Short mmCIF file of C-alpha atoms in Angstrom, two decimals:
data_model
loop_
_atom_site.label_atom_id
_atom_site.label_comp_id
_atom_site.label_asym_id
_atom_site.label_seq_id
_atom_site.Cartn_x
_atom_site.Cartn_y
_atom_site.Cartn_z
CA UNK X 13 67.67 -27.56 20.61
CA UNK X 14 71.12 -28.83 19.79
CA UNK X 15 71.34 -30.76 16.51
CA UNK X 16 74.76 -32.30 15.90
CA UNK X 17 76.16 -33.96 12.79
CA UNK X 18 79.14 -36.30 13.26
CA UNK X 19 81.22 -36.79 10.10
CA UNK X 20 83.80 -39.56 9.70
CA UNK X 21 85.54 -41.11 6.69
CA UNK X 22 85.72 -44.68 8.06
CA UNK X 23 83.41 -46.96 9.99
CA UNK X 24 85.51 -49.87 11.23
CA UNK X 25 85.97 -50.71 14.93
CA UNK X 26 88.73 -48.17 15.58
CA UNK X 27 89.22 -45.61 18.31
CA UNK X 28 87.76 -42.66 16.38
CA UNK X 29 84.67 -44.64 15.40
CA UNK X 30 84.10 -45.88 18.93
CA UNK X 31 84.49 -42.37 20.31
CA UNK X 32 81.94 -41.02 17.78
CA UNK X 33 79.46 -43.75 18.72
CA UNK X 34 79.88 -43.03 22.42
CA UNK X 35 79.42 -39.27 22.10
CA UNK X 36 76.48 -39.47 19.70
CA UNK X 37 74.55 -42.11 21.65
CA UNK X 38 75.14 -40.46 25.03
CA UNK X 39 74.06 -37.04 23.77
CA UNK X 40 71.05 -38.59 22.01
CA UNK X 41 69.98 -40.17 25.29
CA UNK X 42 70.43 -36.78 26.99
CA UNK X 43 68.01 -35.07 24.59
CA UNK X 44 70.15 -33.69 21.76
CA UNK X 45 69.44 -34.77 18.16
CA UNK X 46 72.35 -36.52 16.44
CA UNK X 47 73.17 -37.46 12.86
CA UNK X 48 76.09 -39.68 11.81
CA UNK X 49 77.43 -39.13 8.28
CA UNK X 50 79.25 -42.32 7.28
CA UNK X 51 80.90 -43.84 4.17
CA UNK X 52 78.48 -45.81 2.00
CA UNK X 53 81.12 -48.40 1.09
CA UNK X 54 82.50 -48.98 4.59
CA UNK X 55 82.52 -52.06 6.80
CA UNK X 56 79.21 -51.29 8.50
CA UNK X 57 80.54 -51.67 12.05
CA UNK X 58 79.59 -48.15 13.11
CA UNK X 59 76.12 -48.51 11.59
CA UNK X 60 75.56 -51.64 13.67
CA UNK X 61 76.66 -49.79 16.81
CA UNK X 62 74.20 -46.95 16.16
CA UNK X 63 71.13 -48.94 15.11
CA UNK X 64 68.42 -48.66 17.75
CA UNK X 65 70.02 -45.71 19.57
CA UNK X 66 67.93 -43.00 17.91
CA UNK X 67 70.95 -41.54 16.09
CA UNK X 68 70.06 -40.84 12.45
CA UNK X 69 72.45 -41.99 9.69
CA UNK X 70 73.25 -40.64 6.23
CA UNK X 71 75.77 -42.21 3.84
CA UNK X 72 78.18 -40.44 1.49
CA UNK X 73 80.31 -41.58 -1.43
CA UNK X 74 83.74 -40.09 -2.09
CA UNK X 75 84.11 -40.57 -5.83
CA UNK X 76 87.51 -38.87 -6.12
CA UNK X 77 90.09 -37.27 -3.77
CA UNK X 78 88.70 -33.79 -4.46
CA UNK X 79 84.96 -34.12 -4.96
CA UNK X 80 82.74 -31.12 -5.58
CA UNK X 81 79.79 -33.50 -5.65
CA UNK X 82 80.45 -34.64 -2.07
CA UNK X 83 80.97 -31.07 -0.88
CA UNK X 84 77.62 -29.96 -2.32
CA UNK X 85 75.86 -33.04 -0.92
CA UNK X 86 77.21 -32.29 2.56
CA UNK X 87 75.94 -28.71 2.45
CA UNK X 88 72.48 -29.89 1.37
CA UNK X 89 72.41 -32.64 4.01
CA UNK X 90 73.43 -30.34 6.86
CA UNK X 91 70.77 -27.82 5.81
CA UNK X 92 68.06 -30.44 5.35
CA UNK X 93 68.58 -31.76 8.88
CA UNK X 94 68.84 -28.23 10.32
CA UNK X 95 72.16 -29.03 11.97
CA UNK X 96 73.49 -26.48 14.47
CA UNK X 97 76.98 -27.97 15.00
CA UNK X 98 78.96 -30.19 12.63
CA UNK X 99 81.71 -32.31 14.21
CA UNK X 100 84.27 -33.80 11.81
CA UNK X 101 86.77 -36.53 12.66
CA UNK X 102 90.21 -36.88 11.06
CA UNK X 103 91.69 -35.27 7.96
CA UNK X 104 89.31 -35.92 5.06
CA UNK X 105 86.09 -35.03 6.85
CA UNK X 106 87.80 -32.09 8.57
CA UNK X 107 88.48 -30.57 5.15
CA UNK X 108 85.07 -31.33 3.62
CA UNK X 109 83.14 -30.69 6.83
CA UNK X 110 84.67 -27.27 7.47
CA UNK X 111 83.81 -26.09 3.96
CA UNK X 112 80.27 -27.49 4.10
CA UNK X 113 79.57 -26.09 7.57
CA UNK X 114 80.76 -22.66 6.50
CA UNK X 115 78.54 -22.72 3.40
CA UNK X 116 75.60 -23.95 5.49
CA UNK X 117 76.30 -21.23 8.11
CA UNK X 118 76.79 -23.36 11.19
CA UNK X 119 79.49 -24.05 13.76
CA UNK X 120 82.17 -26.63 13.08
CA UNK X 121 84.45 -28.67 15.36
CA UNK X 122 87.35 -30.89 14.26
CA UNK X 123 88.75 -33.79 16.30
CA UNK X 124 92.07 -35.35 15.34
CA UNK X 125 92.63 -38.78 16.85
CA UNK X 126 96.29 -39.56 16.43
CA UNK X 127 96.98 -40.28 12.78
CA UNK X 128 99.42 -37.78 11.26
CA UNK X 129 98.55 -38.83 7.72
CA UNK X 130 98.15 -35.15 6.87
CA UNK X 131 101.71 -34.26 7.94
CA UNK X 132 103.58 -36.04 5.14
CA UNK X 133 102.59 -33.61 2.38
CA UNK X 134 102.59 -29.83 2.42
CA UNK X 135 99.33 -29.72 0.45
CA UNK X 136 97.53 -31.71 3.15
CA UNK X 137 98.95 -29.58 5.93
CA UNK X 138 97.77 -26.42 4.18
CA UNK X 139 94.32 -27.93 3.58
CA UNK X 140 93.97 -28.88 7.25
CA UNK X 141 95.25 -25.47 8.35
CA UNK X 142 92.54 -23.80 6.24
CA UNK X 143 89.92 -26.16 7.69
CA UNK X 144 91.00 -25.24 11.21
CA UNK X 145 90.93 -21.53 10.37
CA UNK X 146 87.25 -21.75 9.38
CA UNK X 147 86.27 -23.91 12.37
CA UNK X 148 85.34 -22.91 15.90
CA UNK X 149 87.59 -25.46 17.57
CA UNK X 150 90.29 -28.00 16.86
CA UNK X 151 90.34 -30.85 19.38
CA UNK X 152 93.23 -33.25 19.97
CA UNK X 153 92.76 -36.44 21.98
CA UNK X 154 96.14 -36.04 23.66
CA UNK X 155 98.57 -33.34 24.71
CA UNK X 156 101.23 -34.94 22.52
CA UNK X 157 99.00 -34.74 19.45
CA UNK X 158 98.08 -31.13 20.29
CA UNK X 159 101.78 -30.23 20.21
CA UNK X 160 102.22 -32.00 16.86
CA UNK X 161 99.22 -30.18 15.39
CA UNK X 162 100.44 -26.81 16.58
CA UNK X 163 103.83 -27.39 14.99
CA UNK X 164 102.63 -29.13 11.81
CA UNK X 165 99.91 -26.57 11.01
CA UNK X 166 101.71 -23.43 12.22
CA UNK X 167 98.89 -22.52 14.59
CA UNK X 168 98.88 -21.26 18.17
CA UNK X 169 98.53 -23.92 20.84
CA UNK X 170 95.68 -21.88 22.34
CA UNK X 171 93.56 -22.72 19.25
CA UNK X 172 93.60 -26.39 20.24
CA UNK X 173 91.52 -28.03 22.95
CA UNK X 174 92.69 -31.33 24.42
CA UNK X 175 89.87 -33.74 25.29
CA UNK X 176 91.16 -37.21 26.16
CA UNK X 177 89.21 -40.25 25.06
CA UNK X 178 86.89 -41.72 27.64
CA UNK X 179 85.78 -45.26 28.32
CA UNK X 180 83.02 -46.97 30.27
CA UNK X 181 83.62 -50.58 31.12
CA UNK X 182 82.12 -52.63 33.91
CA UNK X 183 84.39 -55.30 35.33
CA UNK X 184 83.37 -58.92 34.66
CA UNK X 185 83.67 -61.24 37.65
CA UNK X 186 84.34 -64.40 35.68
CA UNK X 187 85.60 -64.47 32.12
CA UNK X 188 84.69 -67.13 29.58
CA UNK X 189 87.97 -66.62 27.71
CA UNK X 190 90.08 -68.92 29.86
CA UNK X 191 87.70 -71.81 29.15
CA UNK X 192 87.63 -70.81 25.47
CA UNK X 193 91.43 -71.07 25.30
CA UNK X 194 91.60 -74.23 27.40
CA UNK X 195 93.63 -72.57 30.16
CA UNK X 196 93.96 -74.48 33.41
CA UNK X 197 94.44 -73.18 36.98
CA UNK X 198 98.00 -71.94 37.27
CA UNK X 199 98.22 -70.78 33.67
CA UNK X 200 99.05 -67.07 33.29
CA UNK X 201 97.70 -64.95 30.46
CA UNK X 202 99.05 -61.70 29.06
CA UNK X 203 96.74 -59.87 26.69
CA UNK X 204 97.11 -57.22 24.01
CA UNK X 205 94.23 -55.55 22.16
CA UNK X 206 94.77 -53.85 18.82
CA UNK X 207 94.64 -54.46 15.10
CA UNK X 208 97.49 -56.50 13.67
CA UNK X 209 99.49 -53.73 12.02
CA UNK X 210 103.23 -53.04 12.38
CA UNK X 211 102.66 -49.82 14.34
CA UNK X 212 100.99 -51.79 17.15
CA UNK X 213 104.26 -53.60 17.91
CA UNK X 214 102.85 -57.12 18.24
CA UNK X 215 105.94 -58.60 16.60
CA UNK X 216 108.08 -57.18 19.40
CA UNK X 217 105.63 -58.52 21.98
CA UNK X 218 105.83 -61.98 20.42
CA UNK X 219 109.64 -61.86 20.51
CA UNK X 220 109.42 -60.85 24.18
CA UNK X 221 107.14 -63.84 24.75
CA UNK X 222 109.81 -66.03 23.18
CA UNK X 223 112.30 -64.72 25.74
CA UNK X 224 109.87 -65.40 28.60
CA UNK X 225 108.58 -68.78 27.45
CA UNK X 226 111.18 -71.04 29.05
CA UNK X 227 111.24 -69.19 32.38
CA UNK X 228 107.42 -69.11 32.57
CA UNK X 229 106.18 -72.39 31.04
CA UNK X 230 102.60 -71.68 32.17
CA UNK X 231 102.46 -68.29 30.41
CA UNK X 232 100.18 -67.73 27.40
CA UNK X 233 99.83 -64.72 25.09
CA UNK X 234 96.56 -63.63 23.47
CA UNK X 235 96.01 -60.75 21.04
CA UNK X 236 92.54 -59.45 20.17
CA UNK X 237 92.45 -57.78 16.77
CA UNK X 238 92.69 -58.42 13.07
CA UNK X 239 94.94 -57.26 10.27
CA UNK X 240 97.66 -57.90 7.76
CA UNK X 241 100.18 -59.49 10.14
CA UNK X 242 98.07 -62.47 11.21
CA UNK X 243 99.93 -65.07 9.12
CA UNK X 244 103.35 -63.60 9.91
CA UNK X 245 102.64 -63.63 13.65
CA UNK X 246 101.47 -67.25 13.57
CA UNK X 247 104.59 -68.25 11.64
CA UNK X 248 106.86 -66.37 14.06
CA UNK X 249 105.18 -68.06 17.05
CA UNK X 250 105.95 -71.46 15.52
CA UNK X 251 109.58 -70.43 14.93
CA UNK X 252 109.87 -69.44 18.58
CA UNK X 253 108.32 -72.72 19.72
CA UNK X 254 105.35 -71.03 21.41
CA UNK X 255 102.65 -71.73 18.82
CA UNK X 256 100.54 -73.78 21.23
CA UNK X 257 100.60 -70.94 23.79
CA UNK X 258 99.91 -68.09 21.35
CA UNK X 259 96.28 -67.16 20.66
CA UNK X 260 94.93 -64.75 18.03
CA UNK X 261 91.39 -63.92 19.11
CA UNK X 262 90.29 -61.93 16.07
CA UNK X 263 88.02 -58.91 16.39
CA UNK X 264 86.26 -59.00 19.77
CA UNK X 265 83.39 -56.91 21.09
CA UNK X 266 83.50 -58.47 24.59
CA UNK X 267 86.47 -56.39 25.76
CA UNK X 268 85.48 -56.49 29.44
CA UNK X 269 85.22 -60.27 29.24
CA UNK X 270 88.66 -60.81 27.73
CA UNK X 271 90.32 -58.26 30.02
CA UNK X 272 88.90 -60.12 33.02
CA UNK X 273 90.79 -63.23 31.90
CA UNK X 274 94.16 -61.47 31.72
CA UNK X 275 96.81 -61.54 34.42
CA UNK X 276 98.36 -58.50 32.78
CA UNK X 277 97.77 -56.22 29.81
CA UNK X 278 100.49 -55.22 27.35
CA UNK X 279 100.46 -52.23 24.96
CA UNK X 280 103.61 -52.70 22.83
CA UNK X 281 102.94 -49.96 20.22
CA UNK X 282 105.82 -48.21 18.48
CA UNK X 283 103.63 -45.15 17.83
CA UNK X 284 100.37 -44.24 19.51
CA UNK X 285 98.01 -41.46 20.52
CA UNK X 286 95.86 -42.40 23.51
CA UNK X 287 94.68 -45.99 22.91
CA UNK X 288 91.21 -46.88 24.13
CA UNK X 289 92.29 -50.44 24.90
CA UNK X 290 94.85 -49.12 27.38
CA UNK X 291 92.23 -46.94 29.07
CA UNK X 292 89.86 -49.92 29.28
CA UNK X 293 92.56 -52.05 30.89
CA UNK X 294 93.16 -49.24 33.39
CA UNK X 295 89.44 -48.91 34.10
CA UNK X 296 89.12 -52.59 35.08
CA UNK X 297 92.36 -52.53 37.07
CA UNK X 298 94.69 -54.77 35.09
CA UNK X 299 98.46 -54.62 35.71
CA UNK X 300 99.93 -52.92 32.63
CA UNK X 301 103.20 -52.90 30.70
CA UNK X 302 103.27 -50.35 27.87
CA UNK X 303 105.59 -48.61 25.44
CA UNK X 304 106.54 -45.07 26.43
CA UNK X 305 105.12 -43.48 23.28
CA UNK X 306 102.52 -40.81 22.57
CA UNK X 307 100.23 -40.03 25.49
CA UNK X 308 100.82 -43.38 27.22
CA UNK X 309 103.35 -42.05 29.78
CA UNK X 310 100.88 -39.33 30.79
CA UNK X 311 98.00 -41.82 31.05
CA UNK X 312 100.12 -44.09 33.24
CA UNK X 313 101.34 -41.20 35.41
CA UNK X 314 104.96 -41.63 34.30
CA UNK X 315 105.04 -45.21 35.53
CA UNK X 316 103.03 -44.85 38.73
CA UNK X 317 100.03 -46.64 37.16
CA UNK X 318 101.85 -49.14 34.94
CA UNK X 319 105.35 -50.06 33.81
CA UNK X 320 106.77 -48.11 30.87
CA UNK X 321 109.36 -49.54 28.47
CA UNK X 322 111.27 -48.34 25.45
CA UNK X 323 109.35 -49.17 22.23
CA UNK X 324 110.58 -51.88 19.85
CA UNK X 325 112.72 -53.46 22.58
CA UNK X 326 111.73 -57.12 23.23
CA UNK X 327 114.26 -57.69 26.06
CA UNK X 328 112.99 -54.62 27.94
CA UNK X 329 109.40 -55.69 27.37
CA UNK X 330 110.17 -59.21 28.60
CA UNK X 331 111.92 -57.87 31.71
CA UNK X 332 108.94 -55.67 32.63
CA UNK X 333 106.47 -58.52 32.14
CA UNK X 334 108.64 -60.85 34.24
CA UNK X 335 108.79 -58.20 36.98
CA UNK X 336 105.00 -58.09 37.28
CA UNK X 337 104.60 -61.86 37.02
CA UNK X 338 107.01 -62.38 39.91
CA UNK X 339 105.98 -59.43 42.08
CA UNK X 340 102.28 -59.81 42.74
CA UNK X 341 102.15 -57.00 45.31
CA UNK X 342 103.64 -54.45 42.91
CA UNK X 343 101.31 -55.63 40.13
CA UNK X 344 98.28 -55.15 42.39
CA UNK X 345 99.42 -51.69 43.48
CA UNK X 346 99.93 -50.56 39.88
CA UNK X 347 96.54 -51.98 38.87
CA UNK X 348 94.77 -50.09 41.67
CA UNK X 349 96.57 -46.87 40.74
CA UNK X 350 95.55 -47.36 37.10
CA UNK X 351 91.91 -47.83 38.08
CA UNK X 352 91.87 -44.68 40.18
CA UNK X 353 93.50 -42.65 37.43
CA UNK X 354 91.12 -43.94 34.75
CA UNK X 355 88.08 -43.11 36.87
CA UNK X 356 89.36 -39.60 37.54
CA UNK X 357 90.64 -38.65 34.07
CA UNK X 358 89.30 -41.00 31.40
CA UNK X 359 85.70 -41.82 32.29
CA UNK X 360 83.28 -41.72 29.35
CA UNK X 361 80.79 -39.31 31.01
CA UNK X 362 83.63 -36.82 31.54
CA UNK X 363 84.56 -36.91 27.84
CA UNK X 364 80.94 -36.47 26.74
CA UNK X 365 80.45 -33.54 29.14
CA UNK X 366 83.55 -31.84 27.74
CA UNK X 367 82.28 -32.14 24.17
CA UNK X 368 78.80 -30.96 25.16
CA UNK X 369 80.35 -27.89 26.79
CA UNK X 370 82.41 -27.25 23.66
CA UNK X 371 79.34 -27.49 21.39
CA UNK X 372 77.62 -24.90 23.60
CA UNK X 373 80.46 -22.45 22.88
CA UNK X 374 80.26 -22.84 19.09
#
């Protein structure tokens, strides 16, 4: 039977890690045998997600940027578990995994999730190009990323498969978040989900909130995520006079619960691939305002399933939010369109089926 190893260099609660957990656990439940190869010195989030699912786990240590010891350990581990297909995620494991799979004489698949870390140095681009050359397939999670990979690595577009991320999220009828935040009837809540890094654009969202605050005195902003900008965002909220209406929720696992509390969802990123949080908001039919970056315009059907705005533009972001807050009918129509599109294109079972079909071709 099919025995799949999933290799990843990080194990925090990011999109690549969540996608790995979803694919491995779904395929395990369907009868395939799955092994996750994770960093020994990571956060442990992915381990906690996989415990009790039947997915086996092995841990590696990367002692230096170029480690012969790790390469040899990977070959031995893949052979010991009699793996038939190795699936590596992102740059580092793509390079190590392709070499190990070739030495162990098995098929290899690479998925790139959006980070173009590899593109900034010629040496990395060459290393990834060699990894792709010795692999059966290179997968990109978006059409935009596929185009970047083709150009960056000097490879034909036909060598790249595009498999969008998939999500499975059941709508929650009543959220506990509004009580948690002390919101009263009549209060409106806009929500963003994403780690607090500059690329996610939360500073621009907060500035947009400052523009909206006087016109919409019942409006609150909540952001679920963690990261380096937490203190700066709190300080900026105080400067804008909205500190009492600005809520940092930290890392949350109850995404369906917090989405159910939101009157609208905002994705203010300045750079992006295909964010899972956006797909989850679509799946549970939230009105959406999002930056027109990466694969987001395609996901939102060029504005037919959510409003698109120029990135890093607080006035434009504020205007789009105000439009949905004041036009309930349009907001409902966009939310319904988003839900239909998510169910048709971005459902988790569809993503898993596409990967299973790809493994069968290796």
